[in-house]
PDB file of C-alpha atoms in Angstrom:
ATOM      1  CA  MET A  12       0.000   0.000   0.000  1.00  0.00           C
ATOM      2  CA  TYR A  13       1.322   3.413  -1.024  1.00  0.00           C
ATOM      3  CA  ASN A  14       1.630   5.972   1.735  1.00  0.00           C
ATOM      4  CA  THR A  15       1.417   9.657   0.810  1.00  0.00           C
ATOM      5  CA  ASP A  16       4.512  11.621   1.746  1.00  0.00           C
ATOM      6  CA  PHE A  17       3.778  14.742   3.775  1.00  0.00           C
ATOM      7  CA  PRO A  18       6.239  17.623   3.706  1.00  0.00           C
ATOM      8  CA  THR A  19       8.304  18.120   6.777  1.00  0.00           C
ATOM      9  CA  ARG A  20       8.181  21.322   8.773  1.00  0.00           C
ATOM     10  CA  ALA A  21      11.542  22.299   7.295  1.00  0.00           C
ATOM     11  CA  GLU A  22      10.129  22.038   3.769  1.00  0.00           C
ATOM     12  CA  LEU A  23       7.168  24.313   4.458  1.00  0.00           C
ATOM     13  CA  PRO A  24       7.609  28.059   3.635  1.00  0.00           C
ATOM     14  CA  SER A  25       8.232  30.224   6.633  1.00  0.00           C
ATOM     15  CA  SER A  26       6.090  33.175   7.613  1.00  0.00           C
ATOM     16  CA  GLN A  27       8.807  35.485   6.362  1.00  0.00           C
ATOM     17  CA  GLN A  28       8.810  33.792   2.951  1.00  0.00           C
ATOM     18  CA  LEU A  29       5.015  33.995   2.711  1.00  0.00           C
ATOM     19  CA  LEU A  30       5.102  37.687   3.606  1.00  0.00           C
ATOM     20  CA  ARG A  31       7.771  38.341   0.989  1.00  0.00           C
ATOM     21  CA  SER A  32       5.773  36.503  -1.686  1.00  0.00           C
ATOM     22  CA  THR A  33       2.656  38.486  -0.774  1.00  0.00           C
ATOM     23  CA  ILE A  34       4.527  41.794  -1.000  1.00  0.00           C
ATOM     24  CA  ILE A  35       5.980  40.814  -4.399  1.00  0.00           C
ATOM     25  CA  ALA A  36       2.496  39.908  -5.704  1.00  0.00           C
ATOM     26  CA  ILE A  37       1.104  43.244  -4.505  1.00  0.00           C
ATOM     27  CA  ILE A  38       3.951  45.148  -6.178  1.00  0.00           C
ATOM     28  CA  ILE A  39       3.368  43.293  -9.467  1.00  0.00           C
ATOM     29  CA  ALA A  40      -0.375  44.030  -9.287  1.00  0.00           C
ATOM     30  CA  VAL A  41       0.258  47.734  -8.646  1.00  0.00           C
ATOM     31  CA  VAL A  42       2.752  47.913 -11.529  1.00  0.00           C
ATOM     32  CA  LEU A  43       0.238  46.278 -13.907  1.00  0.00           C
ATOM     33  CA  LEU A  44      -2.498  48.607 -12.686  1.00  0.00           C
ATOM     34  CA  VAL A  45      -0.408  51.735 -13.280  1.00  0.00           C
ATOM     35  CA  THR A  46       1.248  50.698 -16.556  1.00  0.00           C
ATOM     36  CA  VAL A  47      -1.535  48.694 -18.272  1.00  0.00           C
ATOM     37  CA  VAL A  48      -5.010  48.852 -16.724  1.00  0.00           C
ATOM     38  CA  LEU A  49      -5.326  52.587 -16.004  1.00  0.00           C
ATOM     39  CA  PRO A  50      -3.922  53.777 -19.372  1.00  0.00           C
ATOM     40  CA  SER A  51      -5.804  51.253 -21.551  1.00  0.00           C
ATOM     41  CA  GLU A  52      -9.180  51.411 -19.777  1.00  0.00           C
ATOM     42  CA  TYR A  53      -9.400  54.975 -18.438  1.00  0.00           C
ATOM     43  CA  GLY A  54      -6.741  56.988 -20.310  1.00  0.00           C
ATOM     44  CA  ILE A  55      -4.919  57.696 -17.024  1.00  0.00           C
ATOM     45  CA  ASP A  56      -1.126  57.493 -17.363  1.00  0.00           C
ATOM     46  CA  PRO A  57       0.626  58.549 -14.107  1.00  0.00           C
ATOM     47  CA  ILE A  58       4.166  57.627 -15.181  1.00  0.00           C
ATOM     48  CA  GLY A  59       3.944  58.058 -18.981  1.00  0.00           C
ATOM     49  CA  ILE A  60       4.771  54.501 -20.008  1.00  0.00           C
ATOM     50  CA  GLY A  61       1.195  53.891 -21.202  1.00  0.00           C
ATOM     51  CA  ARG A  62       1.531  56.510 -23.944  1.00  0.00           C
ATOM     52  CA  VAL A  63       4.847  55.028 -25.046  1.00  0.00           C
ATOM     53  CA  LEU A  64       3.173  51.618 -25.383  1.00  0.00           C
ATOM     54  CA  GLY A  65       0.112  53.091 -27.117  1.00  0.00           C
ATOM     55  CA  LEU A  66      -2.232  52.122 -24.268  1.00  0.00           C
ATOM     56  CA  THR A  67      -3.135  55.658 -23.186  1.00  0.00           C
ATOM     57  CA  GLN A  68      -4.501  56.501 -26.639  1.00  0.00           C
ATOM     58  CA  MET A  69      -6.695  53.407 -26.420  1.00  0.00           C
ATOM     59  CA  GLY A  70      -8.091  54.499 -23.061  1.00  0.00           C
ATOM     60  CA  GLU A  71      -8.715  58.060 -24.303  1.00  0.00           C
ATOM     61  CA  ILE A  72     -10.681  56.719 -27.273  1.00  0.00           C
ATOM     62  CA  LYS A  73     -12.810  54.580 -24.955  1.00  0.00           C
ATOM     63  CA  ARG A  74     -13.541  57.569 -22.729  1.00  0.00           C
ATOM     64  CA  THR A  75     -14.366  59.740 -25.773  1.00  0.00           C
ATOM     65  CA  LEU A  76     -16.768  57.143 -27.158  1.00  0.00           C
ATOM     66  CA  ALA A  77     -18.506  56.724 -23.790  1.00  0.00           C
ATOM     67  CA  THR A  78     -18.860  60.483 -23.305  1.00  0.00           C
ATOM     68  CA  GLU A  79     -20.065  60.978 -26.866  1.00  0.00           C
ATOM     69  CA  ALA A  80     -22.653  58.220 -26.500  1.00  0.00           C
ATOM     70  CA  GLN A  81     -24.067  59.938 -23.405  1.00  0.00           C
ATOM     71  CA  SER A  82     -24.106  63.312 -25.175  1.00  0.00           C
ATOM     72  CA  ASP A  83     -25.775  61.858 -28.275  1.00  0.00           C
ATOM     73  CA  ASN A  84     -28.460  60.145 -26.195  1.00  0.00           C
ATOM     74  CA  ALA A  85     -29.210  63.395 -24.365  1.00  0.00           C
ATOM     75  CA  ALA A  86     -29.239  65.383 -27.635  1.00  0.00           C
ATOM     76  CA  ASN A  87     -31.518  62.874 -29.348  1.00  0.00           C
ATOM     77  CA  ALA A  88     -33.957  62.911 -26.425  1.00  0.00           C
ATOM     78  CA  SER A  89     -34.017  66.719 -26.480  1.00  0.00           C
ATOM     79  CA  GLN A  90     -34.525  66.787 -30.248  1.00  0.00           C
ATOM     80  CA  ARG A  91     -37.404  64.337 -30.092  1.00  0.00           C
ATOM     81  CA  ALA A  92     -39.066  66.303 -27.295  1.00  0.00           C
ATOM     82  CA  SER A  93     -38.770  69.566 -29.272  1.00  0.00           C
ATOM     83  CA  VAL A  94     -40.237  67.940 -32.385  1.00  0.00           C
ATOM     84  CA  GLN A  95     -43.161  66.551 -30.407  1.00  0.00           C
ATOM     85  CA  THR A  96     -43.828  69.914 -28.750  1.00  0.00           C
ATOM     86  CA  GLY A  97     -43.706  71.762 -32.071  1.00  0.00           C
ATOM     87  CA  ASN A  98     -46.235  69.458 -33.829  1.00  0.00           C
ATOM     88  CA  THR A  99     -49.357  71.693 -33.896  1.00  0.00           C
ATOM     89  CA  SER A 100     -51.000  70.487 -37.123  1.00  0.00           C
ATOM     90  CA  PRO A 101     -54.795  70.695 -36.651  1.00  0.00           C
ATOM     91  CA  GLN A 102     -55.550  67.953 -39.191  1.00  0.00           C
ATOM     92  CA  PRO A 103     -55.271  64.240 -38.365  1.00  0.00           C
ATOM     93  CA  PRO A 104     -52.905  62.169 -40.549  1.00  0.00           C
ATOM     94  CA  ALA A 105     -55.786  60.469 -42.413  1.00  0.00           C
ATOM     95  CA  GLN A 106     -57.352  63.831 -43.399  1.00  0.00           C
ATOM     96  CA  ALA A 107     -53.980  65.204 -44.513  1.00  0.00           C
ATOM     97  CA  THR A 108     -53.466  62.172 -46.761  1.00  0.00           C
ATOM     98  CA  GLN A 109     -56.925  62.620 -48.268  1.00  0.00           C
ATOM     99  CA  ASN A 110     -56.256  66.275 -49.088  1.00  0.00           C
ATOM    100  CA  VAL A 111     -53.015  65.447 -50.883  1.00  0.00           C
ATOM    101  CA  ALA A 112     -54.708  62.704 -52.881  1.00  0.00           C
ATOM    102  CA  THR A 113     -57.449  65.051 -54.149  1.00  0.00           C
ATOM    103  CA  GLN A 114     -55.003  67.688 -55.390  1.00  0.00           C
ATOM    104  CA  PRO A 115     -54.216  67.759 -59.128  1.00  0.00           C
ATOM    105  CA  ALA A 116     -51.009  66.087 -60.255  1.00  0.00           C
ATOM    106  CA  GLN A 117     -49.787  69.414 -61.603  1.00  0.00           C
ATOM    107  CA  THR A 118     -49.661  70.884 -58.068  1.00  0.00           C
ATOM    108  CA  ALA A 119     -47.142  68.248 -56.931  1.00  0.00           C
ATOM    109  CA  THR A 120     -44.927  69.100 -59.903  1.00  0.00           C
ATOM    110  CA  GLU A 121     -45.104  72.821 -59.205  1.00  0.00           C
ATOM    111  CA  THR A 122     -44.157  72.476 -55.514  1.00  0.00           C
ATOM    112  CA  LYS A 123     -41.170  70.176 -56.109  1.00  0.00           C
ATOM    113  CA  PRO A 124     -38.055  72.080 -55.052  1.00  0.00           C
ATOM    114  CA  ASP A 125     -35.390  72.971 -57.562  1.00  0.00           C
ATOM    115  CA  VAL A 126     -31.944  71.470 -57.294  1.00  0.00           C
ATOM    116  CA  LYS A 127     -29.911  73.679 -54.975  1.00  0.00           C
ATOM    117  CA  THR A 128     -26.210  73.992 -54.250  1.00  0.00           C
ATOM    118  CA  ASP A 129     -25.004  75.513 -50.977  1.00  0.00           C
ATOM    119  CA  GLU A 130     -21.920  75.785 -48.791  1.00  0.00           C
ATOM    120  CA  MET A 131     -21.968  76.536 -45.054  1.00  0.00           C
ATOM    121  CA  SER A 132     -19.288  76.680 -42.321  1.00  0.00           C
ATOM    122  CA  VAL A 133     -19.683  76.148 -38.574  1.00  0.00           C
ATOM    123  CA  THR A 134     -16.946  76.880 -36.010  1.00  0.00           C
ATOM    124  CA  LEU A 135     -17.060  74.761 -32.851  1.00  0.00           C
ATOM    125  CA  LYS A 136     -15.278  75.602 -29.615  1.00  0.00           C
ATOM    126  CA  PRO A 137     -13.855  72.773 -27.467  1.00  0.00           C
ATOM    127  CA  GLY A 138     -16.736  70.574 -26.295  1.00  0.00           C
ATOM    128  CA  GLU A 139     -19.314  72.460 -28.395  1.00  0.00           C
ATOM    129  CA  GLY A 140     -21.830  70.816 -30.749  1.00  0.00           C
ATOM    130  CA  ASN A 141     -23.936  72.243 -33.587  1.00  0.00           C
ATOM    131  CA  GLU A 142     -26.186  71.175 -36.454  1.00  0.00           C
ATOM    132  CA  VAL A 143     -26.829  72.005 -40.107  1.00  0.00           C
ATOM    133  CA  LYS A 144     -30.163  70.767 -41.494  1.00  0.00           C
ATOM    134  CA  LEU A 145     -31.834  70.468 -44.894  1.00  0.00           C
ATOM    135  CA  GLU A 146     -35.622  70.801 -45.183  1.00  0.00           C
ATOM    136  CA  MET A 147     -36.605  67.828 -47.367  1.00  0.00           C
ATOM    137  CA  SER A 148     -39.655  65.802 -48.376  1.00  0.00           C
ATOM    138  CA  LYS A 149     -39.733  62.011 -48.293  1.00  0.00           C
ATOM    139  CA  GLY A 150     -37.708  60.460 -51.112  1.00  0.00           C
ATOM    140  CA  GLU A 151     -35.806  63.609 -52.045  1.00  0.00           C
ATOM    141  CA  LYS A 152     -32.052  63.222 -52.466  1.00  0.00           C
ATOM    142  CA  ALA A 153     -29.027  65.396 -51.800  1.00  0.00           C
ATOM    143  CA  THR A 154     -25.314  64.760 -52.183  1.00  0.00           C
ATOM    144  CA  TYR A 155     -22.977  66.171 -49.559  1.00  0.00           C
ATOM    145  CA  GLU A 156     -19.346  66.586 -48.624  1.00  0.00           C
ATOM    146  CA  TRP A 157     -17.956  68.061 -45.422  1.00  0.00           C
ATOM    147  CA  SER A 158     -14.465  68.520 -44.026  1.00  0.00           C
ATOM    148  CA  THR A 159     -12.846  70.063 -40.964  1.00  0.00           C
ATOM    149  CA  ALA A 160     -10.066  72.539 -40.296  1.00  0.00           C
ATOM    150  CA  GLY A 161      -8.334  72.441 -36.931  1.00  0.00           C
ATOM    151  CA  GLY A 162      -9.021  68.852 -35.882  1.00  0.00           C
ATOM    152  CA  ALA A 163     -11.436  65.915 -35.975  1.00  0.00           C
ATOM    153  CA  VAL A 164     -15.072  65.833 -34.839  1.00  0.00           C
ATOM    154  CA  ASN A 165     -17.701  63.301 -33.802  1.00  0.00           C
ATOM    155  CA  HIS A 166     -20.709  63.348 -36.128  1.00  0.00           C
ATOM    156  CA  ASP A 167     -24.255  62.019 -36.548  1.00  0.00           C
ATOM    157  CA  LEU A 168     -26.222  62.276 -39.808  1.00  0.00           C
ATOM    158  CA  HIS A 169     -29.898  62.037 -38.832  1.00  0.00           C
ATOM    159  CA  GLY A 170     -33.440  63.184 -39.620  1.00  0.00           C
ATOM    160  CA  GLU A 171     -36.376  64.530 -37.610  1.00  0.00           C
ATOM    161  CA  GLY A 172     -40.014  64.851 -38.619  1.00  0.00           C
ATOM    162  CA  ALA A 173     -43.572  65.195 -37.374  1.00  0.00           C
ATOM    163  CA  ASN A 174     -45.122  62.835 -34.815  1.00  0.00           C
ATOM    164  CA  ASN A 175     -41.744  62.374 -33.102  1.00  0.00           C
ATOM    165  CA  ALA A 176     -40.207  60.749 -36.197  1.00  0.00           C
ATOM    166  CA  PHE A 177     -36.441  60.258 -35.883  1.00  0.00           C
ATOM    167  CA  ILE A 178     -33.801  58.320 -37.825  1.00  0.00           C
ATOM    168  CA  SER A 179     -30.001  58.119 -37.611  1.00  0.00           C
ATOM    169  CA  TYR A 180     -28.430  57.483 -41.007  1.00  0.00           C
ATOM    170  CA  LYS A 181     -24.746  57.465 -40.095  1.00  0.00           C
ATOM    171  CA  LYS A 182     -22.449  58.076 -37.103  1.00  0.00           C
ATOM    172  CA  GLY A 183     -18.714  58.420 -36.603  1.00  0.00           C
ATOM    173  CA  THR A 184     -16.038  59.596 -34.182  1.00  0.00           C
ATOM    174  CA  GLN A 185     -12.793  61.490 -34.638  1.00  0.00           C
ATOM    175  CA  SER A 186     -13.489  62.171 -38.341  1.00  0.00           C
ATOM    176  CA  GLU A 187     -12.089  64.963 -40.493  1.00  0.00           C
ATOM    177  CA  ARG A 188     -14.310  64.484 -43.579  1.00  0.00           C
ATOM    178  CA  ASP A 189     -17.259  62.559 -44.992  1.00  0.00           C
ATOM    179  CA  ALA A 190     -19.221  62.458 -48.264  1.00  0.00           C
ATOM    180  CA  GLY A 191     -22.192  60.612 -49.698  1.00  0.00           C
ATOM    181  CA  GLU A 192     -25.831  60.836 -50.749  1.00  0.00           C
ATOM    182  CA  LEU A 193     -28.728  61.488 -48.367  1.00  0.00           C
ATOM    183  CA  THR A 194     -32.228  60.211 -49.181  1.00  0.00           C
ATOM    184  CA  ALA A 195     -34.930  61.600 -46.880  1.00  0.00           C
ATOM    185  CA  ALA A 196     -36.832  58.809 -45.118  1.00  0.00           C
ATOM    186  CA  PHE A 197     -39.755  61.160 -44.330  1.00  0.00           C
ATOM    187  CA  ASP A 198     -40.781  64.818 -44.515  1.00  0.00           C
ATOM    188  CA  GLY A 199     -38.735  66.955 -42.135  1.00  0.00           C
ATOM    189  CA  SER A 200     -35.258  68.217 -41.279  1.00  0.00           C
ATOM    190  CA  HIS A 201     -32.320  66.035 -42.270  1.00  0.00           C
ATOM    191  CA  GLY A 202     -28.669  66.850 -41.653  1.00  0.00           C
ATOM    192  CA  TRP A 203     -25.587  66.699 -39.478  1.00  0.00           C
ATOM    193  CA  PHE A 204     -24.716  67.092 -35.830  1.00  0.00           C
ATOM    194  CA  TRP A 205     -21.022  67.676 -35.096  1.00  0.00           C
ATOM    195  CA  ARG A 206     -19.261  67.850 -31.713  1.00  0.00           C
ATOM    196  CA  ASN A 207     -15.724  69.089 -31.112  1.00  0.00           C
ATOM    197  CA  ARG A 208     -13.847  66.931 -28.583  1.00  0.00           C
ATOM    198  CA  THR A 209     -10.448  68.529 -29.209  1.00  0.00           C
ATOM    199  CA  GLY A 210      -8.731  71.207 -27.150  1.00  0.00           C
ATOM    200  CA  GLY A 211      -9.033  73.960 -29.806  1.00  0.00           C
ATOM    201  CA  ASP A 212     -11.521  75.480 -32.225  1.00  0.00           C
ATOM    202  CA  VAL A 213     -12.583  73.334 -35.215  1.00  0.00           C
ATOM    203  CA  THR A 214     -14.338  74.685 -38.329  1.00  0.00           C
ATOM    204  CA  VAL A 215     -16.610  72.328 -40.286  1.00  0.00           C
ATOM    205  CA  THR A 216     -17.489  73.238 -43.897  1.00  0.00           C
ATOM    206  CA  VAL A 217     -20.320  71.343 -45.610  1.00  0.00           C
ATOM    207  CA  LYS A 218     -21.236  71.483 -49.316  1.00  0.00           C
ATOM    208  CA  THR A 219     -24.643  70.219 -50.486  1.00  0.00           C
ATOM    209  CA  THR A 220     -26.368  69.723 -53.847  1.00  0.00           C
ATOM    210  CA  GLY A 221     -29.843  68.308 -54.303  1.00  0.00           C
ATOM    211  CA  GLU A 222     -33.602  68.500 -53.828  1.00  0.00           C
ATOM    212  CA  TYR A 223     -34.244  70.462 -50.653  1.00  0.00           C
ATOM    213  CA  ARG A 224     -36.153  73.601 -49.832  1.00  0.00           C
ATOM    214  CA  SER A 225     -33.628  75.260 -47.539  1.00  0.00           C
ATOM    215  CA  ILE A 226     -30.451  74.789 -45.500  1.00  0.00           C
ATOM    216  CA  LYS A 227     -29.996  76.269 -42.059  1.00  0.00           C
ATOM    217  CA  ARG A 228     -27.704  76.221 -39.039  1.00  0.00           C
ATOM    218  CA  MET A 229     -29.653  75.282 -35.912  1.00  0.00           C
ATOM    219  CA  LYS A 230     -27.776  77.604 -33.514  1.00  0.00           C
TER     220      LYS A 230
END
């Protein structure tokens, strides 16, 4: 029968050895916290090694995205509330549809907006956000191109309409330019929200061409 060998008292680690091992483990944990965890997760770099390793930039991006998400949610809620408050049409949707259907086809052709071309610039201070919107009817199209001077911005291409209608077409962070074609999903205001997360002023210039009635800066 095999008997299990138990370590002798001399083979067991002493209290001093256990204390030393514990202290070493704590030191290693603190070093990892300062050099890896804080820079990569929170953008905090007390000794500067995180930026050398590229971890601080990762943490700063995470913090920017989290802050921007909170700001966008608050802005979207405010926008939807303002649209709902401003909806004072006295006719119900069914009656409005009936009136449009009884109008001659020539009226729809006469009210269709001409193709417009515009250029508008918006200067954003650090932390500031602003919007440029196109007044469009459902199905109308417009091509656009915007670029920045002074740094990158976070952006959200979205639309707002009656009865609390809201749609987000495209979002991005830390962008210096974007271009494409916008097709209005419903009648209302469709355009861009930009926010400056840099430490200096950023100017955004947007150029538009298409079927819209007007272009305006919201602030």
